[in-house]
């Protein structure tokens, strides 16, 4: 249903994520208010997700009744018909944030301070739910059910979907189990039973997961038939809780005891309520629990990228026609420092972090980046804005982090970011938290990435659209304008690209005169067209006449960039650099 434009009175902005029976959208109302809307396909709901007594969807019914600072607030709900099918919808406040699962994936872990802050918020929410006249058991605690509100200084954890929640009353409805991690389930859940202490078990599993990066008693179930999984999980829990014997800052014996007590298999030996759990977490109640055993973990090997020069695969800057000043500047300010680190280290000169190449389209920014990598002898990674795009909230952040991690693993690496203005757009112009968060992730990864032997080159036609923080020292340190080639540079381009495939009587100066306004890409396309005509005629070399005929034949296609656009870029350059500098940086004698 991702192509919806509106749902009842709410206008759809974009799809955030998809589930097995629902879609979640960012929507706005008639007044421009922002919200999350969960659209539920009634035909795909399990019967356990309905309250038979009231005829209501359990999730929507319960969210309507609750209000707490650590629970995402439902402000509207109803039913609608889309393409002849019945749907229910639940509308919640818009929260600028991300799922806890996304947060720990992006950061690669969770500090003890953050863990305690998150767990305290979750326990306060459970304390509220458990204290209702008919206690509500959430039944779905996991990193995927907790949203972090990032609108203030410290992230505020919010319980989200109530699709597994049930009221603890005389009916005691069975719990909808699909989608729950078996390693978060208390043993009674496998028998269809639950209580307030079932939720507290899941909080213990959450603590363990956040601290150690794995789920308690986790075993590989990929090749295990569904019917056998329960027995394998419960059998693993017959031994004490395994505690990795690793040093975690601020992790003490009290916290280990708290986790072990929360994960007791005997329900009567767990914390009796959320209050008791909170007191133990804050150290107000001492906990002694022997139901765990530590095991040795081989220390993780930190992969230090080797800063060895790799064999050059191309000719580097020798393949770049003209641009003498640009090549000289890059050689002096960047390449020499990279190639001779000890000389500059002695003088405390830092390797520049990155370069911004900007200017009109088709002038060779991508080509320069490729040849720069060859000149230095680095791996080369090309990234387009679509490579880090994601339809899910903050989904792009994980891709961005993985991108830089891959660059570090293969260091030394030149990481080329094409259309940088789309990836690092000015945050003051952002309307959604996902895009804002992705810019923040890029900025975090850019911080001194040269220390990990990752050199970033960004290219853009619109430098003013880039967030100013990306252009500060320690990120994209050097800004280089790449203009359209002048007449002498076009002659040099023809010479370079026609080498060994052209007849001896070619007049390069005449070709340059007849291609006024052509950018580098236009010259390459023109030569390619002439080569194709030559091949059709079964000739061995491209003649001057073929080149002139080709120029005439494609005169309506080239130049691809108008004079007005080139002038606009010159003005943009002056505005961007805050001073007038009419001397081209790249194409000079």
XYZ file of C-alpha atoms in Angstrom:
589
model
C 0.000 0.000 0.000
C 3.040 2.270 -0.281
C 1.482 4.253 -3.166
C -1.334 5.667 -1.018
C -1.815 9.421 -1.093
C -4.312 9.725 1.765
C -5.957 7.663 4.503
C -9.211 9.233 5.643
C -8.355 12.836 6.685
C -4.605 12.154 6.774
C -2.299 12.901 3.837
C 0.447 10.303 3.391
C 3.977 11.743 3.285
C 5.914 8.485 2.890
C 6.072 4.853 3.980
C 8.223 4.250 7.056
C 8.159 0.470 7.446
C 6.207 -2.659 6.570
C 5.095 -5.536 8.764
C 3.404 -8.862 8.061
C -0.083 -7.366 8.422
C 0.481 -3.603 8.566
C 2.227 -0.583 7.060
C 3.408 2.451 9.036
C 3.298 5.873 7.339
C 4.347 9.417 8.125
C 1.192 11.492 7.636
C -0.028 15.042 8.119
C -3.500 16.328 8.905
C -5.315 19.312 7.392
C -3.517 21.688 9.781
C -0.084 20.341 8.879
C 0.344 18.341 12.075
C 2.751 15.400 11.758
C 1.825 11.891 12.903
C 2.590 8.196 12.563
C -0.255 6.134 11.115
C -0.328 2.351 11.394
C -2.577 0.865 8.713
C -3.739 -2.646 9.664
C -5.069 -5.123 7.092
C -7.990 -6.736 8.919
C -7.955 -9.732 6.583
C -4.419 -10.590 7.710
C -5.025 -10.319 11.455
C -4.867 -13.453 13.594
C -8.010 -14.161 15.614
C -5.883 -13.817 18.750
C -5.456 -10.126 17.919
C -9.158 -9.477 18.450
C -10.993 -9.143 21.739
C -13.957 -11.368 20.996
C -15.978 -9.911 23.882
C -15.790 -6.355 22.544
C -15.171 -7.027 18.845
C -12.212 -4.630 18.971
C -8.585 -5.051 17.898
C -6.736 -5.624 21.158
C -3.872 -3.325 20.258
C -6.040 -0.314 19.407
C -8.391 -0.927 22.305
C -5.625 -0.939 24.903
C -3.690 2.000 23.475
C -6.879 4.038 23.645
C -7.016 3.503 27.408
C -3.418 4.330 28.397
C -1.420 7.512 28.806
C 2.172 7.621 30.067
C 5.339 9.540 29.245
C 7.106 6.295 28.257
C 4.315 5.016 26.019
C 3.663 6.306 22.516
C 0.330 8.125 22.640
C -2.513 7.093 20.363
C -4.543 10.155 19.334
C -6.947 8.677 16.797
C -8.148 5.361 15.408
C -10.807 4.046 13.109
C -11.582 1.917 10.072
C -11.440 2.636 6.363
C -11.980 0.943 3.009
C -9.124 0.873 0.483
C -9.531 -0.871 -2.870
C -12.530 -2.737 -1.493
C -10.648 -4.082 1.554
C -11.248 -3.219 5.215
C -8.438 -1.670 7.185
C -8.121 -0.381 10.718
C -5.797 2.481 11.500
C -4.130 3.844 14.609
C -2.640 7.347 14.684
C 0.124 8.270 17.115
C 2.093 11.418 17.838
C 5.017 12.053 15.540
C 8.247 11.293 17.397
C 11.612 12.566 16.097
C 13.649 9.470 16.805
C 14.501 5.908 15.871
C 13.912 2.338 16.980
C 16.225 1.077 19.712
C 17.285 -1.732 17.359
C 18.357 0.868 14.781
C 20.188 2.875 17.411
C 22.314 -0.001 18.706
C 22.967 -1.210 15.151
C 24.140 2.266 14.145
C 26.295 2.766 17.235
C 27.489 -0.823 17.392
C 26.487 -1.216 21.040
C 25.073 0.464 24.118
C 26.822 1.963 27.141
C 25.838 0.928 30.662
C 24.597 4.480 31.290
C 22.345 4.374 28.202
C 21.191 0.848 29.031
C 20.111 1.872 32.524
C 18.382 4.980 31.190
C 16.446 2.959 28.593
C 15.538 0.126 30.970
C 14.390 2.597 33.639
C 11.979 4.180 31.155
C 10.666 0.775 30.074
C 10.168 -0.335 33.683
C 8.284 2.871 34.502
C 5.979 2.193 31.542
C 5.431 -1.402 32.704
C 4.822 -0.231 36.269
C 2.015 1.960 34.926
C 0.540 -0.789 32.727
C 0.708 -3.396 35.487
C -1.055 -1.082 37.951
C -4.224 -0.705 35.850
C -7.517 -2.060 37.213
C -7.137 -4.879 34.717
C -3.311 -5.096 34.499
C -1.972 -4.870 30.956
C 0.853 -7.263 30.097
C 2.891 -5.897 27.206
C 4.331 -9.288 26.144
C 6.490 -7.798 23.369
C 9.500 -6.109 24.968
C 12.428 -6.059 22.510
C 14.653 -3.480 20.757
C 12.103 -3.466 17.911
C 9.222 -2.414 20.170
C 10.976 0.577 21.755
C 11.190 3.960 20.041
C 13.769 6.469 21.250
C 12.484 10.037 21.277
C 15.491 12.147 20.300
C 13.851 15.554 20.513
C 15.601 16.413 23.788
C 19.154 16.004 25.043
C 18.687 12.491 26.433
C 16.741 9.880 24.418
C 13.383 8.985 25.961
C 12.323 5.317 25.483
C 8.708 4.793 24.399
C 6.837 1.499 24.181
C 5.271 1.316 20.719
C 3.085 -1.413 19.297
C 0.672 -3.236 21.595
C 0.040 -6.088 19.137
C 1.121 -8.721 21.704
C -0.360 -7.002 24.774
C -3.161 -8.589 26.809
C -5.225 -7.682 29.866
C -4.726 -9.857 32.894
C -8.373 -10.489 33.770
C -10.750 -13.397 34.099
C -10.731 -13.955 30.348
C -6.918 -14.064 30.212
C -6.796 -14.210 26.409
C -4.047 -16.156 24.709
C -1.121 -14.082 23.515
C -0.430 -13.496 19.832
C 3.091 -14.952 19.525
C 4.075 -14.294 15.904
C 7.070 -11.990 15.602
C 8.351 -12.462 19.157
C 11.968 -13.451 19.716
C 11.990 -16.831 21.495
C 15.041 -15.741 23.508
C 12.998 -12.938 25.095
C 10.176 -15.297 26.123
C 9.818 -16.401 29.723
C 9.347 -20.203 29.967
C 5.649 -19.869 30.841
C 5.044 -18.060 27.568
C 5.741 -21.293 25.688
C 2.697 -22.718 27.489
C 0.517 -19.737 26.596
C 0.698 -18.234 30.112
C 1.753 -14.721 31.077
C 1.797 -12.362 34.040
C 3.425 -9.111 35.102
C 6.616 -11.085 35.874
C 6.648 -12.336 32.275
C 7.274 -8.740 31.177
C 10.050 -8.392 33.764
C 11.774 -11.466 32.322
C 11.799 -9.764 28.896
C 13.347 -6.644 30.478
C 16.142 -8.843 31.849
C 16.655 -10.239 28.336
C 16.760 -6.676 27.003
C 19.443 -5.695 29.545
C 21.531 -8.738 28.630
C 21.150 -8.002 24.911
C 22.126 -4.335 25.267
C 25.169 -5.073 27.428
C 26.584 -8.163 25.708
C 25.322 -7.767 22.139
C 23.547 -11.147 22.099
C 20.376 -12.638 23.502
C 20.435 -14.774 26.693
C 21.052 -18.503 26.095
C 21.133 -17.714 22.372
C 21.532 -20.755 20.119
C 21.584 -21.103 16.333
C 18.096 -22.141 15.214
C 18.519 -21.723 11.457
C 18.587 -25.454 10.674
C 16.278 -26.527 13.494
C 12.682 -27.518 12.559
C 10.008 -25.310 14.140
C 8.606 -28.172 16.188
C 11.970 -28.771 17.885
C 12.969 -25.168 18.645
C 11.090 -24.810 21.930
C 12.754 -27.886 23.421
C 16.227 -26.764 22.354
C 15.710 -23.292 23.864
C 14.363 -24.639 27.154
C 17.127 -27.250 27.339
C 19.781 -24.535 26.952
C 18.261 -22.740 29.932
C 18.843 -25.718 32.194
C 22.363 -24.452 32.786
C 23.172 -21.192 34.598
C 22.991 -17.936 32.673
C 26.229 -17.562 30.651
C 27.949 -14.234 31.379
C 30.788 -13.279 28.995
C 33.882 -12.546 31.057
C 34.675 -9.247 29.358
C 35.393 -5.831 30.773
C 32.410 -3.525 30.316
C 32.850 -0.022 31.706
C 30.612 0.555 34.788
C 29.300 -3.045 34.691
C 29.503 -4.381 38.243
C 28.448 -7.525 40.112
C 25.193 -5.886 41.222
C 24.066 -5.366 37.627
C 25.008 -8.932 36.692
C 22.938 -10.146 39.657
C 20.005 -7.954 38.561
C 20.054 -9.459 35.073
C 20.376 -13.002 36.415
C 17.468 -12.535 38.838
C 15.218 -11.084 36.129
C 15.997 -14.126 33.961
C 15.231 -16.780 36.568
C 13.286 -19.658 35.029
C 11.210 -20.037 38.191
C 8.665 -17.207 38.065
C 8.577 -16.931 41.890
C 12.329 -16.255 42.050
C 12.185 -13.274 39.683
C 11.475 -9.686 40.655
C 7.923 -9.546 41.947
C 7.104 -6.186 40.383
C 8.580 -3.311 38.406
C 9.188 -1.270 41.579
C 11.467 -3.942 43.026
C 13.300 -4.172 39.703
C 13.789 -0.369 39.611
C 15.158 -0.296 43.160
C 17.675 -3.021 42.312
C 18.684 -1.237 39.101
C 19.399 1.963 41.037
C 21.353 0.076 43.687
C 18.777 0.862 46.394
C 18.118 -2.857 46.889
C 21.063 -5.248 47.032
C 20.672 -8.361 44.901
C 22.517 -11.632 45.317
C 21.968 -14.260 42.669
C 24.219 -17.221 41.904
C 22.348 -18.481 38.846
C 25.013 -17.437 36.357
C 28.432 -18.542 35.248
C 31.135 -16.533 33.534
C 32.906 -17.848 30.487
C 36.054 -16.666 28.765
C 35.683 -14.700 25.566
C 38.623 -14.251 23.239
C 39.303 -10.538 23.020
C 38.051 -9.010 19.815
C 40.840 -8.237 17.415
C 40.845 -4.634 16.356
C 41.487 -4.507 12.676
C 44.008 -1.799 11.936
C 44.014 -0.905 8.262
C 47.374 -1.365 6.634
C 48.635 1.891 5.178
C 50.562 0.246 2.395
C 50.513 1.647 -1.081
C 48.668 -0.612 -3.496
C 49.718 -1.201 -7.054
C 48.386 1.538 -9.309
C 45.739 0.113 -11.661
C 45.657 3.118 -14.042
C 47.827 6.044 -14.968
C 46.480 8.398 -12.332
C 46.689 12.093 -13.151
C 48.534 11.285 -16.385
C 45.093 10.384 -17.746
C 43.690 13.814 -16.824
C 44.047 16.318 -19.666
C 45.143 19.763 -18.520
C 43.853 20.824 -15.109
C 47.455 21.512 -14.193
C 46.739 23.815 -11.269
C 44.135 21.462 -9.832
C 46.502 18.491 -10.064
C 49.324 20.531 -8.543
C 47.160 21.638 -5.647
C 45.931 18.117 -4.904
C 49.447 16.738 -5.177
C 50.912 19.298 -2.766
C 48.067 19.569 -0.251
C 46.929 15.955 -0.131
C 48.795 13.310 -2.123
C 52.312 14.151 -0.923
C 51.089 14.034 2.701
C 49.477 10.635 2.137
C 52.517 9.219 0.374
C 55.048 10.617 2.857
C 53.271 10.446 6.225
C 56.435 10.318 8.358
C 57.790 13.607 6.973
C 54.559 15.414 7.800
C 53.948 13.565 11.058
C 57.237 14.922 12.376
C 55.938 18.440 11.684
C 52.477 17.568 13.112
C 50.743 18.099 9.791
C 47.473 16.187 9.656
C 46.289 14.374 6.558
C 43.361 16.318 5.109
C 40.085 14.537 5.723
C 38.360 15.105 2.432
C 37.792 17.196 -0.675
C 34.678 18.802 -2.081
C 34.701 18.991 -5.892
C 32.014 21.335 -7.154
C 31.106 22.960 -10.414
C 28.930 22.516 -13.533
C 27.762 19.033 -14.521
C 29.856 16.995 -16.929
C 33.187 18.629 -16.122
C 34.959 15.511 -14.838
C 34.486 15.515 -11.066
C 33.905 11.757 -10.948
C 36.825 11.122 -13.305
C 39.145 13.247 -11.163
C 38.184 11.226 -8.074
C 38.950 7.931 -9.846
C 42.321 9.185 -11.051
C 43.106 10.616 -7.610
C 42.648 7.117 -6.124
C 44.969 5.688 -8.797
C 47.549 8.394 -8.153
C 47.581 7.641 -4.426
C 47.338 3.866 -4.888
C 44.122 3.425 -2.879
C 41.023 1.310 -3.147
C 38.179 3.262 -4.735
C 34.536 3.127 -3.652
C 31.879 4.972 -5.643
C 28.674 5.842 -3.767
C 25.533 7.413 -5.207
C 22.804 8.917 -3.031
C 20.477 6.017 -3.951
C 22.975 3.568 -2.392
C 22.241 4.894 1.101
C 18.518 5.563 0.632
C 15.970 3.547 2.621
C 12.140 3.599 2.789
C 12.274 2.900 6.527
C 12.725 5.397 9.315
C 16.453 5.861 9.843
C 17.106 2.848 7.643
C 19.687 4.891 5.752
C 21.756 5.467 8.883
C 22.642 1.790 9.124
C 23.676 1.799 5.455
C 25.880 4.855 5.982
C 27.629 3.314 9.001
C 28.173 0.062 7.065
C 29.559 2.032 4.133
C 32.282 3.689 6.203
C 33.000 0.420 8.002
C 33.600 -1.281 4.657
C 35.869 1.582 3.602
C 37.892 1.153 6.822
C 38.143 -2.619 6.340
C 39.581 -2.094 2.848
C 41.743 0.898 3.759
C 43.465 2.849 2.437
C 40.296 3.847 0.584
C 39.102 6.809 -1.429
C 35.377 7.042 -0.749
C 33.690 9.022 -3.505
C 30.238 10.432 -2.664
C 28.453 11.560 -5.813
C 25.636 14.143 -5.624
C 26.716 15.027 -2.112
C 24.041 17.707 -1.751
C 21.417 14.914 -1.781
C 23.207 12.976 0.976
C 24.242 15.907 3.154
C 21.434 18.359 2.521
C 21.187 21.387 4.787
C 19.448 20.182 7.981
C 17.608 23.487 8.375
C 15.588 22.519 5.306
C 14.719 19.000 6.472
C 11.125 18.132 7.282
C 11.558 14.610 8.582
C 13.680 13.153 11.339
C 14.909 10.242 9.209
C 16.713 12.537 6.748
C 17.966 14.703 9.614
C 19.375 11.627 11.337
C 21.073 10.446 8.158
C 22.894 13.776 7.810
C 23.986 13.497 11.442
C 25.270 9.981 10.752
C 27.281 11.197 7.763
C 28.772 14.017 9.846
C 29.719 11.594 12.619
C 31.398 9.221 10.186
C 33.223 12.080 8.427
C 34.821 13.266 11.651
C 38.553 12.689 11.152
C 37.940 9.561 9.068
C 41.419 10.096 7.575
C 42.742 8.746 10.887
C 41.326 5.397 9.718
C 42.931 5.884 6.278
C 39.617 6.704 4.611
C 39.781 9.777 2.380
C 36.433 11.215 1.279
C 35.825 13.037 -1.982
C 32.408 14.564 -2.439
C 31.053 15.943 -5.716
C 28.163 18.312 -6.249
C 26.698 20.792 -8.696
C 25.071 22.644 -5.794
C 27.529 23.331 -2.936
C 25.148 25.773 -1.235
C 22.717 22.895 -0.665
C 25.200 21.024 1.527
C 24.918 21.283 5.304
C 27.560 23.755 6.430
C 28.784 21.407 9.177
C 30.120 19.040 6.499
C 32.425 21.764 5.195
C 34.137 22.492 8.487
C 37.701 21.554 9.347
C 38.069 17.870 10.116
C 35.492 16.883 7.496
C 35.702 18.124 3.903
C 38.745 20.315 4.456
C 39.527 21.293 0.853
C 37.076 22.875 -1.609
C 37.956 22.759 -5.322
C 35.973 24.327 -8.141
C 36.012 22.277 -11.371
C 34.990 24.547 -14.261
C 34.202 23.807 -17.892
C 37.368 23.408 -20.029
C 38.554 26.390 -22.039
C 39.727 26.126 -25.653
C 43.255 24.971 -24.867
C 41.914 22.379 -22.438
C 39.472 21.041 -25.017
C 42.402 20.619 -27.424
C 44.236 18.667 -24.691
C 41.155 16.493 -24.132
C 40.933 15.652 -27.840
C 44.642 14.786 -27.881
C 44.376 12.498 -24.882
C 41.208 10.652 -25.866
C 42.122 10.294 -29.578
C 45.584 8.908 -28.888
C 46.318 5.811 -31.015
C 42.881 5.820 -32.700
C 43.143 8.913 -34.917
C 44.791 9.716 -38.244
C 47.870 11.937 -38.306
C 46.228 14.927 -39.998
C 43.942 15.939 -37.089
C 43.881 19.655 -36.201
C 43.237 19.660 -32.443
C 43.064 23.458 -32.244
C 40.329 23.549 -34.897
C 38.361 20.854 -33.040
C 38.627 22.927 -29.863
C 37.382 26.044 -31.679
C 34.394 24.211 -33.108
C 33.392 22.782 -29.719
C 33.047 26.026 -27.803
C 31.092 25.525 -24.585
C 31.559 21.740 -24.580
C 32.207 20.239 -21.149
C 34.511 17.243 -20.684
C 31.664 14.748 -20.929
C 30.546 16.279 -24.237
C 34.029 15.824 -25.752
C 34.087 12.168 -24.663
C 30.614 11.564 -26.138
C 31.571 13.255 -29.396
C 34.688 11.086 -29.786
C 32.654 7.974 -29.004
C 30.141 8.900 -31.717
C 32.966 9.493 -34.219
C 34.524 6.144 -33.315
C 31.212 4.413 -33.903
C 30.905 6.015 -37.375
C 34.471 4.924 -38.150
C 33.743 1.339 -37.137
C 30.632 1.266 -39.348
C 32.799 2.317 -42.309
C 35.342 -0.435 -41.509
C 38.138 2.139 -41.167
C 41.145 1.678 -38.866
C 41.534 5.282 -37.661
C 39.221 8.201 -37.000
C 39.748 10.935 -39.589
C 39.540 14.693 -39.181
C 36.612 14.756 -41.586
C 34.716 12.180 -39.515
C 35.231 14.329 -36.418
C 33.994 17.459 -38.219
C 30.994 15.571 -39.643
C 30.188 14.245 -36.180
C 30.318 17.740 -34.670
C 27.871 18.906 -37.340
C 25.605 15.881 -36.970
C 25.207 16.280 -33.208
C 25.212 20.084 -33.028
C 21.689 20.050 -31.583
C 22.781 17.814 -28.712
C 25.962 19.631 -27.713
C 26.963 21.493 -25.716
C 24.852 19.765 -23.079
C 25.289 22.625 -20.589
C 24.125 26.047 -21.730
C 26.163 29.246 -21.403
C 23.601 30.599 -18.939
C 24.066 27.559 -16.696
C 27.849 27.924 -16.820
C 27.541 31.597 -15.850
C 25.214 30.649 -12.990
C 27.850 28.253 -11.679
C 30.512 30.953 -11.827
C 28.249 33.221 -9.758
C 27.492 30.339 -7.410
C 31.193 29.797 -6.968
C 31.700 33.430 -5.982
C 28.839 33.246 -3.467
C 30.042 29.946 -2.065
C 33.617 31.052 -1.581
C 32.541 34.499 -0.340
C 35.003 36.218 -2.617
C 35.511 36.849 -6.349
C 38.172 34.686 -7.908
C 37.870 34.689 -11.672
C 40.972 32.606 -12.258
C 39.934 28.979 -12.900
C 41.579 26.610 -10.513
C 41.811 23.667 -12.862
C 42.117 24.654 -16.499
C 45.105 27.021 -16.783
C 48.432 26.952 -18.516
